[in-house]
Tab-separated table of C-alpha atoms in Angstrom:
chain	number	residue	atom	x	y	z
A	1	UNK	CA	1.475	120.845	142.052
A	2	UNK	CA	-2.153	119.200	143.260
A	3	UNK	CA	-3.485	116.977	141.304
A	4	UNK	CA	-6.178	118.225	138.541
A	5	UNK	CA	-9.840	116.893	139.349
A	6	UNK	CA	-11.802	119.060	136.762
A	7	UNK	CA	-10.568	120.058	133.699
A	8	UNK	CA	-11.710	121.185	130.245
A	9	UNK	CA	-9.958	118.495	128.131
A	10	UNK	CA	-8.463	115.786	129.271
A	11	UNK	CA	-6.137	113.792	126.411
A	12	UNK	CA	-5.455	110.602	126.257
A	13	UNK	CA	-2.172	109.251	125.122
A	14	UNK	CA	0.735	111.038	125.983
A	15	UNK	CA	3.154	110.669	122.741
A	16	UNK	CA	3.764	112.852	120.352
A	17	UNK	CA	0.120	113.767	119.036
A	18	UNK	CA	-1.398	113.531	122.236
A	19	UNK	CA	1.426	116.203	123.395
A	20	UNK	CA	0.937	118.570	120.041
A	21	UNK	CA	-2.557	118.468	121.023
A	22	UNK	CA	-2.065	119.319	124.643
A	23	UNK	CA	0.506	121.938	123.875
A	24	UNK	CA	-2.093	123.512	121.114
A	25	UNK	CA	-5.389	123.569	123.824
A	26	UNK	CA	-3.302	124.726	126.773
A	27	UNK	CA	-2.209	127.634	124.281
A	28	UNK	CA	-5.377	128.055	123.862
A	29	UNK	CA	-6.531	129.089	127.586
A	30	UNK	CA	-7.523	125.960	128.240
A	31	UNK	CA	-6.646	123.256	131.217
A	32	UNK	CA	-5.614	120.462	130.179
A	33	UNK	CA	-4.985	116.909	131.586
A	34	UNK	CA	-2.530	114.542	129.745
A	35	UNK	CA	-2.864	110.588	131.201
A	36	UNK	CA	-0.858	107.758	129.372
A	37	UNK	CA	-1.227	104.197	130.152
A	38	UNK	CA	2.553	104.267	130.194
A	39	UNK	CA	5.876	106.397	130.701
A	40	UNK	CA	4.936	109.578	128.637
A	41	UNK	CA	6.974	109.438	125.628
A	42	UNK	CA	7.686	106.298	125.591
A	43	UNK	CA	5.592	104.318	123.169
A	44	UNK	CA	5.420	104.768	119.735
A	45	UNK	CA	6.635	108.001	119.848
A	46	UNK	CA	10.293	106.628	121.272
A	47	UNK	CA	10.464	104.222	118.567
A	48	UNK	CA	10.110	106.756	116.017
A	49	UNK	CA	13.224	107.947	113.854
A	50	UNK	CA	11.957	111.549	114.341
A	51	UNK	CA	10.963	112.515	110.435
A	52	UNK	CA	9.311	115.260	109.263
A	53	UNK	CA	8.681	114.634	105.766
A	54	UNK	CA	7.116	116.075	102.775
A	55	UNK	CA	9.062	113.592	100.332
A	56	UNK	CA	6.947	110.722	100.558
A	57	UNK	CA	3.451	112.151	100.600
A	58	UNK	CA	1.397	112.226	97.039
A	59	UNK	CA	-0.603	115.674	96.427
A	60	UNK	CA	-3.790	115.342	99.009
A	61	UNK	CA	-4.893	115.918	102.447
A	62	UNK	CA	-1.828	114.549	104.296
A	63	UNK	CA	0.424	116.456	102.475
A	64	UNK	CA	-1.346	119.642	102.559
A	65	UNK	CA	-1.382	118.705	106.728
A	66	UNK	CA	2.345	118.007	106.408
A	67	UNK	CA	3.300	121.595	104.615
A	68	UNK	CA	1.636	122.950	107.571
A	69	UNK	CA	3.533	120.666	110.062
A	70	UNK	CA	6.510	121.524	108.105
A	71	UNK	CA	6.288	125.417	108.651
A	72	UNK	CA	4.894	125.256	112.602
A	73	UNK	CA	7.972	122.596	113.821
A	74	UNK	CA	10.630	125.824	113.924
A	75	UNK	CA	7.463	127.820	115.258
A	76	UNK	CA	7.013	126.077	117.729
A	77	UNK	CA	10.487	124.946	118.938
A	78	UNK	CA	10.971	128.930	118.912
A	79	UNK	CA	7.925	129.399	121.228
A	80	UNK	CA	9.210	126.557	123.563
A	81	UNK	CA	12.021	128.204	123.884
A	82	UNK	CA	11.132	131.331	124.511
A	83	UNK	CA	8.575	129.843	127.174
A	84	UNK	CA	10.641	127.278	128.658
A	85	UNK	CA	14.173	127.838	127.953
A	86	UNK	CA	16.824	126.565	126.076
A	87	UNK	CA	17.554	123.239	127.322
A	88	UNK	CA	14.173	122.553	127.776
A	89	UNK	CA	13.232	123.122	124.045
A	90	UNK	CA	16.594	121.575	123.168
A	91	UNK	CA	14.707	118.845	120.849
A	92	UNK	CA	17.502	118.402	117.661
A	93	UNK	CA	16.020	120.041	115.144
A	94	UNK	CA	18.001	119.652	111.862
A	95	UNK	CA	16.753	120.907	108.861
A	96	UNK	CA	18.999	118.591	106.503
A	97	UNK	CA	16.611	117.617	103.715
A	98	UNK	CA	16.022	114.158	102.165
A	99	UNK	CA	16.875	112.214	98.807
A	100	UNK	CA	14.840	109.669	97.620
A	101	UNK	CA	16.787	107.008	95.449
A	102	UNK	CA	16.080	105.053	92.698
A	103	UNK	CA	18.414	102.599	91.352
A	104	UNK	CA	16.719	100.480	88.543
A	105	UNK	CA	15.613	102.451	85.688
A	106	UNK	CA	11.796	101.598	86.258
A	107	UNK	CA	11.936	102.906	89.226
A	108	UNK	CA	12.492	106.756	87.708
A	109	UNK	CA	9.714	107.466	85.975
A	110	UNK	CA	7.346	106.937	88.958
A	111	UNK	CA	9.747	108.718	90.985
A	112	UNK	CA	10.007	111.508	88.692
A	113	UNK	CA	5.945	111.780	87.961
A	114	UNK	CA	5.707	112.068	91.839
A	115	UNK	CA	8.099	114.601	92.234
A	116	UNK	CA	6.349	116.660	89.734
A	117	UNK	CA	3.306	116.498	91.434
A	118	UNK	CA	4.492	118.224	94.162
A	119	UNK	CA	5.978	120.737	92.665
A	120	UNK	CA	2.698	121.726	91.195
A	121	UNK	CA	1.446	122.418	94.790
A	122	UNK	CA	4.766	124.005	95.912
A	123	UNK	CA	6.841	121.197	97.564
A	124	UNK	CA	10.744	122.022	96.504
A	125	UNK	CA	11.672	118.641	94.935
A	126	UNK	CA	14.917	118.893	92.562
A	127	UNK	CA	15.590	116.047	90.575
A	128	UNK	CA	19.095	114.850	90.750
A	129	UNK	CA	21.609	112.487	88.093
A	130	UNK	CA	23.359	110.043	89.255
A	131	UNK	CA	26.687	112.068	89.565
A	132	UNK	CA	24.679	114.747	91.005
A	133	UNK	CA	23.094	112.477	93.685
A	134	UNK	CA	26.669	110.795	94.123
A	135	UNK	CA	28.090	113.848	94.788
A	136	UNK	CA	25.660	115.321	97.679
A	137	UNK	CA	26.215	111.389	99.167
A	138	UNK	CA	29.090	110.281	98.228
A	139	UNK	CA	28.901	106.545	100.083
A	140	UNK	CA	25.663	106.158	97.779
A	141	UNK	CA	25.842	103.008	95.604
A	142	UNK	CA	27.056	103.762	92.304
A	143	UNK	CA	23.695	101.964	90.777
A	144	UNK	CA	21.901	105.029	91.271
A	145	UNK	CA	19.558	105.401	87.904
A	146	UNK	CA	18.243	108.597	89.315
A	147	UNK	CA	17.150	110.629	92.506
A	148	UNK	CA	15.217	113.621	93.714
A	149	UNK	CA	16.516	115.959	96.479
A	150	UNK	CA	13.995	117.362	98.842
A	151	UNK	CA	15.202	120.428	101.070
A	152	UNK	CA	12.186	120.273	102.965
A	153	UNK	CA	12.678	117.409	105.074
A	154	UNK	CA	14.132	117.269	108.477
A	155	UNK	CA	14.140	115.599	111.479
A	156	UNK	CA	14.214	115.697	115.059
A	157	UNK	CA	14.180	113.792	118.551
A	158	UNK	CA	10.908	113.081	119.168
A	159	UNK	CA	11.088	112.241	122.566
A	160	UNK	CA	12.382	115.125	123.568
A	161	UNK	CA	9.545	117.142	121.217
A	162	UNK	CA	6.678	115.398	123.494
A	163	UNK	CA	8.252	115.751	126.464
A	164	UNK	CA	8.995	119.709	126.016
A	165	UNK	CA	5.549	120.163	124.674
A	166	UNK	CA	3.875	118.653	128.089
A	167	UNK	CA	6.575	120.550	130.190
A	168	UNK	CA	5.397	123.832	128.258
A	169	UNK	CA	1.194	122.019	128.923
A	170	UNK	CA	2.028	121.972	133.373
A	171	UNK	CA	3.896	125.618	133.230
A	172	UNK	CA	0.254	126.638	131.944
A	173	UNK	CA	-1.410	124.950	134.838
A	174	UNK	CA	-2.264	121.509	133.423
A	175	UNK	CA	-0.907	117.909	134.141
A	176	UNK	CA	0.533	115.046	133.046
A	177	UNK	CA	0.098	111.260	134.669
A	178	UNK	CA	2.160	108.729	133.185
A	179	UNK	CA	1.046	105.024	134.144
A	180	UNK	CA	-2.439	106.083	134.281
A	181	UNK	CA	-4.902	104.503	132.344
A	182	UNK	CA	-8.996	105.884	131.298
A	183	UNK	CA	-11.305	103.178	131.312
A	184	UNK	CA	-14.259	104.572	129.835
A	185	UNK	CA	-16.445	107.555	129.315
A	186	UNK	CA	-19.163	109.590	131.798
A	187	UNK	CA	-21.924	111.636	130.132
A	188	UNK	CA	-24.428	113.399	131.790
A	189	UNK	CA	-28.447	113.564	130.789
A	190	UNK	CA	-28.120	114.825	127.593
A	191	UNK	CA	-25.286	112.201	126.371
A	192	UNK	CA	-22.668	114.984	126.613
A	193	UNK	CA	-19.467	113.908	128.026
A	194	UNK	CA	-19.105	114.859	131.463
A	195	UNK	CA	-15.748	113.185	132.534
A	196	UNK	CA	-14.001	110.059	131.999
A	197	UNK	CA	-12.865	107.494	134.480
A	198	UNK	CA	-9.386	106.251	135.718
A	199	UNK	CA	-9.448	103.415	137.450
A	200	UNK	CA	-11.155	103.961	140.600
A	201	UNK	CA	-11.393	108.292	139.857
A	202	UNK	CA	-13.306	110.114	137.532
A	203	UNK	CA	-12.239	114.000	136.374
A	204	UNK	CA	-15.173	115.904	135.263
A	205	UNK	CA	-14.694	117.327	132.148
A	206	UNK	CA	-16.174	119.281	128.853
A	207	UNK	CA	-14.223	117.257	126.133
A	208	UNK	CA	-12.147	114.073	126.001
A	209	UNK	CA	-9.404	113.463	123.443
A	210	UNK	CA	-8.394	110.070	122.156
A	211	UNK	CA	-5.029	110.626	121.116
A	212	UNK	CA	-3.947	106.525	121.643
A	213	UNK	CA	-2.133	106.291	118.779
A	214	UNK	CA	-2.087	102.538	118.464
A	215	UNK	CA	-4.333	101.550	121.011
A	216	UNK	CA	-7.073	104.449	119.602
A	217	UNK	CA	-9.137	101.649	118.481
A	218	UNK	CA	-9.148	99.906	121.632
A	219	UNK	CA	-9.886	103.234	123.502
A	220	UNK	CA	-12.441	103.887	121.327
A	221	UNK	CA	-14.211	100.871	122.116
A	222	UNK	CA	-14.477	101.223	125.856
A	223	UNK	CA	-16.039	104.748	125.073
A	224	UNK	CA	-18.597	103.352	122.863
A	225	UNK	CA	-17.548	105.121	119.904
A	226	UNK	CA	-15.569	102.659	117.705
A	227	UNK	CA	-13.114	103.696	115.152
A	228	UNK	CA	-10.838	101.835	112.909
A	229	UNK	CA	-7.640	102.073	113.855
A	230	UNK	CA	-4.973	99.362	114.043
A	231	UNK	CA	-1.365	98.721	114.838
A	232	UNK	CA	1.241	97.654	112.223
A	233	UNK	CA	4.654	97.222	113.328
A	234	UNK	CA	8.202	98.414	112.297
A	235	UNK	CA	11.437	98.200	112.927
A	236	UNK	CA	14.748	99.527	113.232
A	237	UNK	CA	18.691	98.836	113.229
A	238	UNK	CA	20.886	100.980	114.882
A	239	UNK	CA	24.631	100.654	114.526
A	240	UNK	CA	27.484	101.724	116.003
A	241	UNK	CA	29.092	105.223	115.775
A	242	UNK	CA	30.715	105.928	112.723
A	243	UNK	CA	32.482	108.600	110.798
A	244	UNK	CA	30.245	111.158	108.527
A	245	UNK	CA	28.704	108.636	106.502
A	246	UNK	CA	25.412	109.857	105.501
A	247	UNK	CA	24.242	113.320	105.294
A	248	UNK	CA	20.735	113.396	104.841
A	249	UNK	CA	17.761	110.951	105.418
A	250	UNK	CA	17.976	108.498	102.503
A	251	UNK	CA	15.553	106.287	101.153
A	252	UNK	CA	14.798	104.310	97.829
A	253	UNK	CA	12.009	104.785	95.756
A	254	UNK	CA	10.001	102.144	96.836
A	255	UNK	CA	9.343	103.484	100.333
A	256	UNK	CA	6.579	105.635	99.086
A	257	UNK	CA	4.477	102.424	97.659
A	258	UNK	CA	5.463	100.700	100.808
A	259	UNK	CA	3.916	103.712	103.030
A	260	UNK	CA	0.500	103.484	101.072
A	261	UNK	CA	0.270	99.877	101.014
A	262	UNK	CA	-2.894	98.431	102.858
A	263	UNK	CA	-0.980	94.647	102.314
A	264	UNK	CA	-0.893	92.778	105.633
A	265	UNK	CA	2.456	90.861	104.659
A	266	UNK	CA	5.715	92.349	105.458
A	267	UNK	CA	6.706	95.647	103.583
A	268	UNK	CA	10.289	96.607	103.317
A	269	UNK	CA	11.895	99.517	102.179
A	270	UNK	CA	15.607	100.959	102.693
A	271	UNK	CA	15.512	103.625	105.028
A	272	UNK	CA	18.892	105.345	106.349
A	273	UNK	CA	19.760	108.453	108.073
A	274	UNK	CA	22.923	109.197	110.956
A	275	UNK	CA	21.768	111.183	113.703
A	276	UNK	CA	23.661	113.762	115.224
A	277	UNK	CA	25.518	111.084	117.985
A	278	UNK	CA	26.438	109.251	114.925
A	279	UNK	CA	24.370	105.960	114.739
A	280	UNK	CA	23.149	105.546	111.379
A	281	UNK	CA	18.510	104.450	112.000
A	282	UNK	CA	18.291	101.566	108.985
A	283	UNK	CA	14.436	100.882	108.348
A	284	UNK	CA	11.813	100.665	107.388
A	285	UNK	CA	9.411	97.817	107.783
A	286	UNK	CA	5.800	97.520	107.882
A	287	UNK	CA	4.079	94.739	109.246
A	288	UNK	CA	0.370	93.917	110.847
A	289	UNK	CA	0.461	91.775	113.058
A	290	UNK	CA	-1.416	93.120	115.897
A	291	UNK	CA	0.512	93.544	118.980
A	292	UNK	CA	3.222	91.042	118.618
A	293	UNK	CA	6.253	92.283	119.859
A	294	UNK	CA	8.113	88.958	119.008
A	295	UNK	CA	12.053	89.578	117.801
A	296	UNK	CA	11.825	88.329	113.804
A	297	UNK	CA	15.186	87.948	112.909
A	298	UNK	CA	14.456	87.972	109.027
A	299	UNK	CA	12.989	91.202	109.495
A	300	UNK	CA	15.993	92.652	110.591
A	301	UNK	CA	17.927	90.469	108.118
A	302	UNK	CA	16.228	92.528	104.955
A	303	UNK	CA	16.636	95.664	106.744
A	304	UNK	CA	20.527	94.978	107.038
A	305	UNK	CA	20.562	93.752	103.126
A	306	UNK	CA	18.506	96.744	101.955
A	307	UNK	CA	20.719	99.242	103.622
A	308	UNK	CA	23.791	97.753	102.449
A	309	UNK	CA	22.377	97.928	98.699
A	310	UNK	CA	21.613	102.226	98.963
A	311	UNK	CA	25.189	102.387	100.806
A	312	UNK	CA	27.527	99.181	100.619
A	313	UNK	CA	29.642	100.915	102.766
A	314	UNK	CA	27.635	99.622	105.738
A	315	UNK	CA	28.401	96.067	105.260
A	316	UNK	CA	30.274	94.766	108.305
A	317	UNK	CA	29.386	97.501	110.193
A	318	UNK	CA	28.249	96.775	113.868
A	319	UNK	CA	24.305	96.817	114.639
A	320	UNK	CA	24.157	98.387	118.539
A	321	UNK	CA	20.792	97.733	119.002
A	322	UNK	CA	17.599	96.993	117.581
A	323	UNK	CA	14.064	98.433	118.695
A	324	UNK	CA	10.401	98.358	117.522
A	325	UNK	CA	7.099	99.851	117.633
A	326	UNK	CA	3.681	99.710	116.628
A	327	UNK	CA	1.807	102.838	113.752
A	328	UNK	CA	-1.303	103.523	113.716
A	329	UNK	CA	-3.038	102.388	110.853
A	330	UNK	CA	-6.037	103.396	109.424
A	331	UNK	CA	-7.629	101.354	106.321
A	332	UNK	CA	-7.276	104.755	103.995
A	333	UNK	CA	-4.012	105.699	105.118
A	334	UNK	CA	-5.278	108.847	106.292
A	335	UNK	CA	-5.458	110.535	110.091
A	336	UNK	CA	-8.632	110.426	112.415
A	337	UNK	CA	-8.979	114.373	113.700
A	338	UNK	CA	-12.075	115.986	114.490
A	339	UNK	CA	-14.959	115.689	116.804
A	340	UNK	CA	-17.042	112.193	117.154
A	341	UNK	CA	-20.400	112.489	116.103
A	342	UNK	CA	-22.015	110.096	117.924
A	343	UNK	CA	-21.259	111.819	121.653
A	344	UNK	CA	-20.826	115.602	122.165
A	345	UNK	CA	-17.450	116.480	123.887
A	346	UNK	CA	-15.658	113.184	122.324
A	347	UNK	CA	-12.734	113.667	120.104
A	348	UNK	CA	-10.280	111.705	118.293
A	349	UNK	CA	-6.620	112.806	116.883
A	350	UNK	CA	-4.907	109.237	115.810
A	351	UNK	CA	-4.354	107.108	112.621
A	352	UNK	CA	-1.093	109.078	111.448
A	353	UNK	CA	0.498	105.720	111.022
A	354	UNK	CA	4.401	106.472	110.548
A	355	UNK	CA	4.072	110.021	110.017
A	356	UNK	CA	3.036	111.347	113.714
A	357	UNK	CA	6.124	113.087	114.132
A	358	UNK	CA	6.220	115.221	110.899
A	359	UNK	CA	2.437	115.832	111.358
A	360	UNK	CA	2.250	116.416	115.079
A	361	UNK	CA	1.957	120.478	115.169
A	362	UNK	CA	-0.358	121.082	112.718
A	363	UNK	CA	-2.428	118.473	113.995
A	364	UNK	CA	-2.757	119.765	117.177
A	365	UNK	CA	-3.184	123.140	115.542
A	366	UNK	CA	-6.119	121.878	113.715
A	367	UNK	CA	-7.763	120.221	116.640
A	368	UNK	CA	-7.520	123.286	119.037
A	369	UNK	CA	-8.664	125.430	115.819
A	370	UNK	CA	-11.975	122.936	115.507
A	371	UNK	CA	-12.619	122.565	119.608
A	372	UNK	CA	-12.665	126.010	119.965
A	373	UNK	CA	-14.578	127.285	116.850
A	374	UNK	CA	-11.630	128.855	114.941
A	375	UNK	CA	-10.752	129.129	111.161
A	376	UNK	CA	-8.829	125.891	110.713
A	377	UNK	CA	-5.641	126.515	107.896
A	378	UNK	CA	-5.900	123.054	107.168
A	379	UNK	CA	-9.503	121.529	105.150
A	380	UNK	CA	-10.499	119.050	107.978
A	381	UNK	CA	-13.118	117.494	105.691
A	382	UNK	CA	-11.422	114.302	104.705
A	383	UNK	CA	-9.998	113.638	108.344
A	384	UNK	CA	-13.439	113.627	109.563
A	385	UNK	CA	-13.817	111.089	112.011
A	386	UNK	CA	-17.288	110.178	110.643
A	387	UNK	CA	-15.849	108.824	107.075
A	388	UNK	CA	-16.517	105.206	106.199
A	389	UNK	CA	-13.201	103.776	106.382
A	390	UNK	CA	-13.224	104.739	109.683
A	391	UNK	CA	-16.522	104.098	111.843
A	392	UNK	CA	-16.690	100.649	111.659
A	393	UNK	CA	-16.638	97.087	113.671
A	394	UNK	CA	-13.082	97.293	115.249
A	395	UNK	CA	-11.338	93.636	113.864
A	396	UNK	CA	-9.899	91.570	116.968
């Protein structure tokens, strides 16, 4: 295929938003161009554990964005399919729901007045006894003091989600450039964006995407448009194959104050969930510390003890590997999507901090509905790109 030098969007930042948002403008009729400073795929988006959660989102924008997610993922894997084939689409898609865990007693009634919330705006969230809890895990601790089951969540492999949503963006006639990164904005007379520049090339275009995930703020600064986004860092373990040890994603109650946090100290949280090879993913941490990528071994130290408290039978078992990555972070925990304001034709889709994966498809959706002047399903009003929190002085 030649190479594309005009098209009508060109994206930037090929992980697992940029892709959604590809997938959802080429579906649209439109050409699309996909460039990534990198291997596509392979930043944040490869060290992601591949959730798609409604469990730990309060009643409010981002869950009403991650119901939608939730009900597009088998959508769209169907579509992909159907479009590209089987092994193409093949991205593990396994509906196997999530508990949340508490295991001192003050712990439940937070746990519990969340759960209800959701269930006042439809999320299925059952809550659980110990016994009952015991019994759907049966390697949970035994100081479980109470638990809520959520069918809803699920999980996939979300490097092979990007990569079959860009295959599925050049079988309509677009492209994808790995290593490839845009410098900067052009705009014509009238301040429009005209085309945007890559190294020593520039691809005329109608509308530019910053879909950066980390680096969005950066991005957004060498367009002349700053936004406020930041990277805070995780981690995970991964261990060594093992037996059927747990069955669904599994995390304690304190992940969901953890998520919300805006503290720039070290946040941990036991996360754990096998995947279908067999490794058991232990997180979750959540640190800012710009774009270290130092190993801390006491990060990956608490990880260890926390898993080992939700399932003790993990103690001696052998870590594999370890790998990181960096969210993107806004200040009010919420996603950047919409149209810029201060230039015509520039558009952001970033800020979804941990949650990218689970929120990729409507996201996309919600973007293509906007650029092309469609009923949007989801209220874009408080993703708005022009929001306080947002449009200000990017911190160095």
């Amino acid at each position: 295929m030649s190479r594309i030098e005009t098209a009508d969007v060109v994206v930037i930042g090929a992980g697992i938003i940029g892709a959604a948002s590809a997938e959802a403008l080429s579906a649209a009729g439109m050409r699309v161009l996909v460039v990534d400073r990198g291997a596509p795929a392979g930043g944040t988006t490869a060290g992601g554990e591949g959730n798609v959660l409604l469990s730990d989102k309060a009643p409010g924008p981002e869950l009403d964005l991650a119901v939608a997610s939730r009900r597009l993922w088998p959508e769209l894997i169907e579509s992909l399919r159907a479009e590209l084939g089987d092994e193409v689409a093949r991205v593990e898609w396994e509906p196997k729901g999530g508990l949340v865990v508490a295991t001192d007693e003050d712990a439940v009634g937070p746990l519990s007045i969340l759960a209800e919330a959701q269930r006042e705006v439809g999320v299925e969230a059952v809550d659980l006894s110990r016994d009952e809890a015991r019994a759907m895990e049966p390697h949970l601790t035994d100081e479980v003091a109470g638990a809520v089951h959520y069918p809803g969540d699920a999980q996939l492999q979300p490097v092979l989600a990007a990569t079959a949503m860009l295959t599925a963006v050049r079988a309509r006639g677009g492209e994808v450039r790995g290593w490839t990164e845009a410098h900067g904005l052009v705009f014509d007379d009238a301040g429009k964006v005209a085309g945007v520049r890559l190294g020593d090339e520039t691809i005329a275009c109608g509308a530019v995407v910053n879909a950066c995930g980390p680096w969005a703020g950066h991005f957004s600064v060498a367009a002349g448009a700053p936004i406020e986004v930041l990277p805070r860092r995780g981690m995970v373990l991964v261990t060594a194959p093992l037996p059927h040890v747990v069955g669904r994603k599994v995390y304690a109650a304190d992940y969901v104050a953890a998520v919300a946090s805006s503290d720039v100290d070290l946040q941990v949280s036991a996360v754990v969930e096998s995947t279908a090879t067999g490794t058991v993913l232990i997180g979750s941490s959540r640190q800012r510390v710009g774009f270290d990528e130092a190993l801390q071994v006491e990060v990956l130290r608490r990880l260890a003890r926390s898993a080992v408290k939700l399932f003790p039978v993990l103690a001696g078992v052998p870590v594999m590997r370890t790998y990181g990555g960096f969210r993107p972070y806004t200040p009010d925990h919420l996603p950047v999507i919409g149209a810029d304001p201060r230039f015509a034709g520039l558009w952001h889709a970033s800020g979804h901090e941990g949650a990218g994966i689970g929120l990729a498809p409507a996201t996309g959706r919600l973007l293509a509905d906007l650029m092309c002047g469609r009923e949007p399903e989801v209220d874009p009003a408080r993703f708005r790109v022009d929001r306080p929190a947002v449009i200000a002085e990017v911190r160095t």
